[in-house]
Coordinates of C-alpha atoms in Angstrom, one line a residue:
N1 CA -66.5 -27.4 0.8
D2 CA -64.5 -24.9 -1.3
K3 CA -62.8 -23.2 1.7
I4 CA -59.9 -24.1 3.9
D5 CA -58.4 -22.4 7.0
L6 CA -54.7 -21.2 6.7
L7 CA -52.9 -20.8 10.0
I8 CA -49.7 -18.7 9.6
N9 CA -47.2 -18.0 12.3
V10 CA -45.1 -14.9 11.7
I11 CA -41.9 -14.0 13.4
E12 CA -41.3 -10.3 12.8
Q13 CA -37.8 -9.3 11.9
K14 CA -36.2 -6.1 13.3
T15 CA -35.9 -3.7 10.4
G16 CA -34.0 -0.8 12.0
E17 CA -32.1 0.7 14.8
I18 CA -30.9 3.9 16.4
S19 CA -27.5 3.5 17.8
F20 CA -24.9 5.2 20.0
G21 CA -21.7 3.5 21.0
L22 CA -18.2 3.5 22.3
S23 CA -15.7 0.9 20.9
H24 CA -12.1 0.1 20.8
S25 CA -9.9 -2.0 18.5
N26 CA -6.2 -2.5 17.9
A27 CA -6.7 -1.1 14.4
T28 CA -8.4 2.3 14.9
G29 CA -8.2 2.8 18.7
A30 CA -11.1 4.2 20.6
A31 CA -14.2 5.4 18.7
V32 CA -17.5 7.1 19.3
T33 CA -20.3 6.3 16.8
A34 CA -23.9 7.3 16.4
G35 CA -26.4 6.4 13.6
I36 CA -29.8 5.4 12.3
S37 CA -30.4 2.5 10.1
Q38 CA -33.8 1.4 8.7
N39 CA -34.4 -1.3 6.1
N40 CA -38.0 -0.5 5.7
I41 CA -38.3 3.3 6.1
L42 CA -41.9 4.4 6.5
G43 CA -43.0 0.9 5.3
T44 CA -41.7 1.5 1.8
G45 CA -39.2 -1.3 1.7
N46 CA -36.4 1.3 1.1
T47 CA -33.2 1.4 3.1
L48 CA -31.8 4.4 5.0
D49 CA -28.5 4.5 6.7
A50 CA -26.9 7.6 8.3
R51 CA -23.9 7.5 10.6
I52 CA -21.2 9.6 12.2
S53 CA -18.0 8.1 13.6
N54 CA -15.1 9.7 15.4
S55 CA -12.0 7.6 16.3
E56 CA -8.3 8.3 16.8
A57 CA -7.6 7.7 13.1
I58 CA -10.9 8.3 11.2
E59 CA -13.6 10.9 11.3
E60 CA -16.6 10.0 9.0
L61 CA -20.1 11.3 8.3
S62 CA -22.1 9.2 5.8
F63 CA -25.6 9.1 4.4
Y64 CA -27.0 6.2 2.2
F65 CA -30.4 5.6 0.7
K66 CA -31.5 2.6 -1.4
N67 CA -34.7 1.8 -3.2
S68 CA -34.5 -2.0 -3.3
H69 CA -37.4 -2.6 -5.7
I70 CA -37.7 0.1 -8.4
N71 CA -39.4 -2.5 -10.6
N72 CA -40.9 -6.0 -10.3
Q73 CA -37.6 -7.6 -11.2
G74 CA -36.0 -6.6 -7.9
H75 CA -33.6 -3.9 -9.4
S76 CA -32.3 -1.4 -6.9
L77 CA -31.3 2.3 -7.1
S78 CA -29.1 3.9 -4.5
Y79 CA -27.3 7.1 -3.7
G80 CA -25.1 8.3 -0.9
F81 CA -22.8 11.0 0.5
T82 CA -19.7 10.6 2.6
D83 CA -17.3 13.0 4.2
K84 CA -14.2 11.3 5.7
T85 CA -10.9 12.4 7.2
T86 CA -8.2 9.7 7.7
N87 CA -5.0 10.3 9.6
A88 CA -2.9 7.4 8.3
S89 CA -0.2 7.9 11.0
D90 CA -2.7 6.7 13.6
L91 CA -3.3 3.6 11.4
D92 CA 0.4 2.7 11.6
A93 CA 0.6 3.5 7.9
S94 CA 2.2 6.2 5.8
N95 CA 2.4 9.7 7.2
Y96 CA -0.4 11.7 5.6
V97 CA -3.9 13.1 6.3
L98 CA -6.6 12.6 3.6
D99 CA -9.8 14.5 3.4
E100 CA -12.4 13.0 1.1
S101 CA -15.9 14.2 0.3
G102 CA -18.0 12.3 -2.3
F103 CA -21.3 11.5 -3.8
S104 CA -22.3 8.1 -5.3
L105 CA -25.0 6.8 -7.5
G106 CA -25.6 3.0 -7.8
Y107 CA -27.8 0.5 -9.6
G108 CA -28.1 -3.2 -8.7
V109 CA -29.6 -6.3 -10.5
P110 CA -30.3 -9.7 -8.9
V111 CA -28.9 -12.6 -11.0
A112 CA -29.9 -15.5 -8.7
D113 CA -31.6 -16.1 -5.4
T114 CA -28.4 -15.4 -3.5
A115 CA -26.4 -13.3 -6.0
N116 CA -26.5 -9.8 -7.5
I117 CA -24.4 -7.5 -9.5
S118 CA -24.2 -3.7 -9.1
A119 CA -22.5 -0.7 -10.6
E120 CA -21.7 2.6 -8.9
L121 CA -20.5 5.9 -10.1
K122 CA -18.7 8.1 -7.5
L123 CA -17.3 11.6 -7.6
S124 CA -15.0 12.6 -4.8
D125 CA -13.0 15.7 -3.9
I126 CA -9.6 14.8 -2.5
N127 CA -7.5 17.0 -0.2
L128 CA -4.1 15.4 0.7
I129 CA -1.6 16.7 3.3
C130 CA 1.7 14.8 3.3
G131 CA 4.2 14.2 6.0
S132 CA 8.0 14.2 5.7
S133 CA 8.4 10.4 5.7
L134 CA 7.0 10.0 2.1
R135 CA 10.1 9.6 0.0
T136 CA 9.5 7.8 -3.2
V137 CA 9.3 9.6 -6.5
D138 CA 5.7 8.9 -7.2
E139 CA 4.7 9.8 -3.6
I140 CA 6.4 13.2 -3.8
A141 CA 4.8 13.9 -7.2
Q142 CA 1.4 13.0 -5.9
C143 CA 1.8 15.2 -2.8
N144 CA 3.0 18.2 -4.9
S145 CA 0.2 17.9 -7.5
N146 CA -3.0 19.9 -7.5
D147 CA -5.1 16.8 -8.5
S148 CA -8.3 16.6 -6.4
S149 CA -11.1 15.2 -8.6
D150 CA -11.5 11.4 -8.2
L151 CA -14.2 10.0 -10.6
T152 CA -14.6 6.2 -10.3
T153 CA -16.9 3.5 -11.5
T154 CA -17.2 0.3 -9.4
F155 CA -18.6 -3.1 -10.5
T156 CA -19.4 -5.6 -7.7
Y157 CA -20.6 -9.2 -7.8
V158 CA -21.8 -10.7 -4.5
N159 CA -23.0 -14.3 -4.0
N160 CA -24.0 -14.9 -0.4
S161 CA -25.6 -18.1 0.9
L162 CA -24.5 -17.9 4.5
N163 CA -27.2 -19.1 6.9
D164 CA -26.5 -16.4 9.6
F165 CA -25.0 -12.9 9.7
Y166 CA -22.9 -13.2 12.8
F167 CA -22.4 -16.9 13.5
P168 CA -22.9 -18.8 10.2
T169 CA -22.6 -22.6 10.3
D170 CA -23.1 -23.3 6.6
G171 CA -22.8 -21.6 3.2
T172 CA -20.4 -19.5 1.2
R173 CA -19.8 -15.8 0.3
N174 CA -18.0 -14.7 -2.8
I175 CA -17.3 -11.0 -3.6
L176 CA -15.6 -9.7 -6.8
K177 CA -15.1 -5.9 -7.0
T178 CA -13.4 -3.8 -9.6
T179 CA -12.9 0.0 -9.2
I180 CA -11.6 2.1 -12.1
G181 CA -10.5 5.7 -11.9
L182 CA -12.0 7.3 -15.0
P183 CA -9.9 9.6 -17.2
L184 CA -12.4 12.4 -16.8
G185 CA -11.1 12.7 -13.2
D186 CA -7.5 13.6 -12.1
F187 CA -6.6 10.0 -11.1
K188 CA -6.2 7.0 -13.5
Y189 CA -5.9 3.7 -11.7
Y190 CA -7.7 0.4 -11.0
R191 CA -8.2 -1.8 -8.0
F192 CA -9.4 -5.4 -8.1
E193 CA -10.6 -7.0 -4.9
S194 CA -11.9 -10.5 -4.4
S195 CA -12.8 -12.6 -1.3
Y196 CA -14.1 -16.1 -0.6
V197 CA -15.3 -17.6 2.6
D198 CA -16.9 -21.0 3.2
Y199 CA -18.5 -22.5 6.3
E200 CA -19.0 -26.3 6.6
P201 CA -20.4 -28.3 9.5
V202 CA -18.0 -31.1 10.5
L203 CA -17.7 -33.5 13.4
N204 CA -21.1 -33.0 14.8
D205 CA -21.3 -29.4 16.2
K206 CA -17.9 -28.2 14.8
I207 CA -17.6 -25.6 12.0
L208 CA -14.9 -25.5 9.4
K209 CA -14.1 -22.1 8.0
I210 CA -12.0 -21.5 4.9
S211 CA -11.3 -18.0 3.6
S212 CA -9.1 -16.3 1.0
R213 CA -8.6 -12.8 -0.2
F214 CA -6.7 -11.4 -3.2
N215 CA -6.4 -7.7 -4.0
T216 CA -4.3 -5.9 -6.5
G217 CA -4.2 -2.4 -8.1
A218 CA -2.0 -0.1 -10.2
G219 CA -2.1 3.0 -12.3
Y220 CA -2.6 3.3 -16.0
G221 CA -2.0 5.8 -18.8
G222 CA 1.3 6.8 -17.3
D223 CA -0.1 7.4 -13.8
D224 CA 0.8 5.5 -10.6
L225 CA -1.7 4.1 -8.1
P226 CA -2.3 6.8 -5.5
F227 CA -0.2 5.7 -2.5
Y228 CA -3.3 6.1 -0.2
K229 CA -5.1 3.5 -2.3
R230 CA -2.6 0.8 -1.6
F231 CA -3.5 -2.3 0.4
Y232 CA -2.3 -3.0 3.9
E233 CA -2.2 -6.3 5.8
G234 CA -1.5 -7.6 9.3
G235 CA -3.7 -7.7 12.4
S236 CA -6.9 -9.2 13.6
S237 CA -8.7 -9.2 10.2
S238 CA -5.7 -10.4 8.3
V239 CA -2.7 -12.4 9.5
R240 CA -3.1 -12.4 13.3
G241 CA -0.1 -12.4 15.5
F242 CA 1.4 -9.5 13.5
D243 CA 0.8 -5.8 14.2
F244 CA -2.1 -4.0 12.4
N245 CA -1.1 -3.0 8.9
S246 CA 2.6 -4.0 9.6
L247 CA 3.3 -6.4 6.7
G248 CA 5.2 -5.5 3.6
A249 CA 7.9 -3.0 2.7
K250 CA 8.8 -0.3 5.2
Y251 CA 10.1 3.3 5.0
T252 CA 13.7 3.3 6.0
S253 CA 13.4 6.6 7.8
T254 CA 10.5 5.7 10.1
G255 CA 10.0 2.0 9.9
K256 CA 6.3 2.4 9.0
P257 CA 4.8 0.2 6.3
K258 CA 4.4 1.4 2.8
G259 CA 1.5 -0.8 1.8
G260 CA 1.5 -2.5 -1.6
E261 CA -0.2 -3.0 -4.9
L262 CA -0.9 -6.7 -4.2
S263 CA -2.0 -8.6 -1.2
W264 CA -2.9 -12.3 -0.7
I265 CA -4.4 -13.5 2.6
N266 CA -5.7 -17.0 3.6
S267 CA -7.1 -18.5 6.7
L268 CA -8.3 -21.9 8.0
A269 CA -10.2 -22.2 11.2
I270 CA -12.3 -24.8 13.1
G271 CA -14.7 -23.5 15.7
A272 CA -17.3 -24.9 18.1
P273 CA -19.8 -23.6 20.7
S274 CA -18.3 -22.9 24.1
K275 CA -20.2 -25.8 25.7
F276 CA -17.2 -28.1 25.4
V277 CA -15.3 -26.0 27.9
G278 CA -18.2 -25.8 30.3
I279 CA -19.7 -22.5 29.2
D280 CA -23.3 -23.0 28.1
N281 CA -23.8 -20.0 25.8
D282 CA -25.0 -20.3 22.2
N283 CA -23.6 -16.8 21.5
M284 CA -20.0 -17.8 22.2
R285 CA -17.7 -19.7 19.9
I286 CA -14.1 -20.8 20.4
S287 CA -11.9 -21.6 17.4
L288 CA -8.4 -22.7 16.4
F289 CA -7.0 -20.9 13.4
A290 CA -4.1 -20.7 11.0
D291 CA -3.5 -17.5 9.0
G292 CA -1.0 -16.8 6.2
G293 CA -0.4 -14.2 3.5
L294 CA 1.8 -11.6 2.0
I295 CA 1.8 -8.1 0.5
S296 CA 4.0 -6.8 -2.4
E297 CA 4.9 -3.2 -2.8
K298 CA 4.6 -3.6 -6.6
Q299 CA 2.8 -6.2 -8.6
S300 CA 6.1 -7.1 -10.3
S301 CA 7.8 -7.7 -7.0
F302 CA 5.6 -10.6 -5.9
D303 CA 7.8 -13.0 -3.9
L304 CA 6.8 -16.0 -1.8
N305 CA 9.7 -15.2 0.5
D306 CA 7.4 -12.4 1.8
F307 CA 4.9 -15.0 3.1
R308 CA 4.0 -14.8 6.8
A309 CA 2.0 -17.2 8.8
S310 CA 0.6 -17.6 12.3
S311 CA -1.6 -19.9 14.4
G312 CA -3.6 -19.5 17.5
L313 CA -6.9 -19.5 19.5
A314 CA -9.8 -17.1 19.0
L315 CA -12.9 -16.4 21.1
S316 CA -16.0 -14.8 19.4
W317 CA -18.8 -13.6 21.6
L318 CA -22.1 -12.0 20.4
T319 CA -22.9 -9.6 23.3
P320 CA -25.8 -7.1 23.6
I321 CA -23.4 -4.4 22.5
G322 CA -22.2 -6.3 19.5
P323 CA -19.8 -9.1 18.6
I324 CA -16.5 -9.2 20.4
G325 CA -13.4 -11.0 19.2
V326 CA -10.3 -11.9 21.2
H327 CA -7.4 -13.5 19.4
Y328 CA -4.1 -15.0 20.7
A329 CA -1.7 -15.9 17.9
I330 CA 1.9 -17.1 17.6
P331 CA 3.8 -16.1 14.4
L332 CA 5.1 -19.2 12.7
L333 CA 6.8 -17.7 9.7
K334 CA 8.4 -14.3 10.4
K335 CA 11.6 -12.4 9.7
A336 CA 13.8 -10.1 11.7
G337 CA 12.2 -6.7 12.0
D338 CA 8.6 -7.9 11.8
A339 CA 6.3 -6.2 14.3
T340 CA 4.4 -8.9 16.2
S341 CA 1.4 -8.7 18.6
S342 CA 0.2 -12.0 20.0
F343 CA -2.9 -10.7 21.8
Q344 CA -5.5 -8.7 19.9
F345 CA -9.0 -7.5 20.7
E346 CA -11.8 -6.3 18.5
L347 CA -15.4 -5.2 18.9
G348 CA -17.3 -6.1 15.7
T349 CA -15.9 -9.3 14.4
S350 CA -16.7 -13.0 13.9
F351 CA -14.6 -16.2 13.9

């Protein structure tokens, strides 16, 4: 009389993968990647992530380890190493090559069921090779300096209640991130990044997505923001219908974008499963979207006349090789000299 039978059905979640892939996007071109990711390495509950990537613009080797439960309050301890080479010319940005090797140490604390805060300390060695198109006084000074030690501290707040990783239909995700270049290093600057995305079910099986992103950064103590730390906008993950990284001020000698100390991007989309066009596939979603935003070379030069906008149609498809995004956008607000691109393709995206 003092016993009962408990019947428990368990659906086991995949905790790791070994991957090798070929990909292509309008942003970084063709890429070869390989890696191993395990969220429960040797049954310990710890996370291991090691990857190597080689594209036309970026070569990267990274290693990351995280102990997700160093105590019974769910605190986490992490460390990682990265070695990265970026050829900015292949990203349609300024003409420079940046080699960066760094080690990071982080600590995280949950503050709610869906939210956590974390702090990270990172020490990087910077090697910068500049091209002839860099012309401003601060760019020339940074290129000619022997500064190489970048010591940063980063504080991040994440609140994520999305109900699915690839194709959410409900919930929000808020991210606040502040990075400060500490005076013990050679670079004194700060970067503040924030993003908001909300998914709401509407009109039966339709999904309304609202997103916004605001980023800003500058130097302090008499230093300028390193020009390779500027923000760039335009393209499939920004204002679609404009070329990748093309928004904002340009170099007069080359026409390439300079990037900026401030960017503001917004998007509104309504999506639905592909059944309404006769394709019965739960892993395919079609959406109508409107994007808009701007980028300012300096914080003090913020001007709504720099605002650009577009609208179009997007197809998101979760395939066995990963999510694929196809976008067709028409620029609605543009100026003479803007670089536009109506059709864009990306492997690794969502609507």
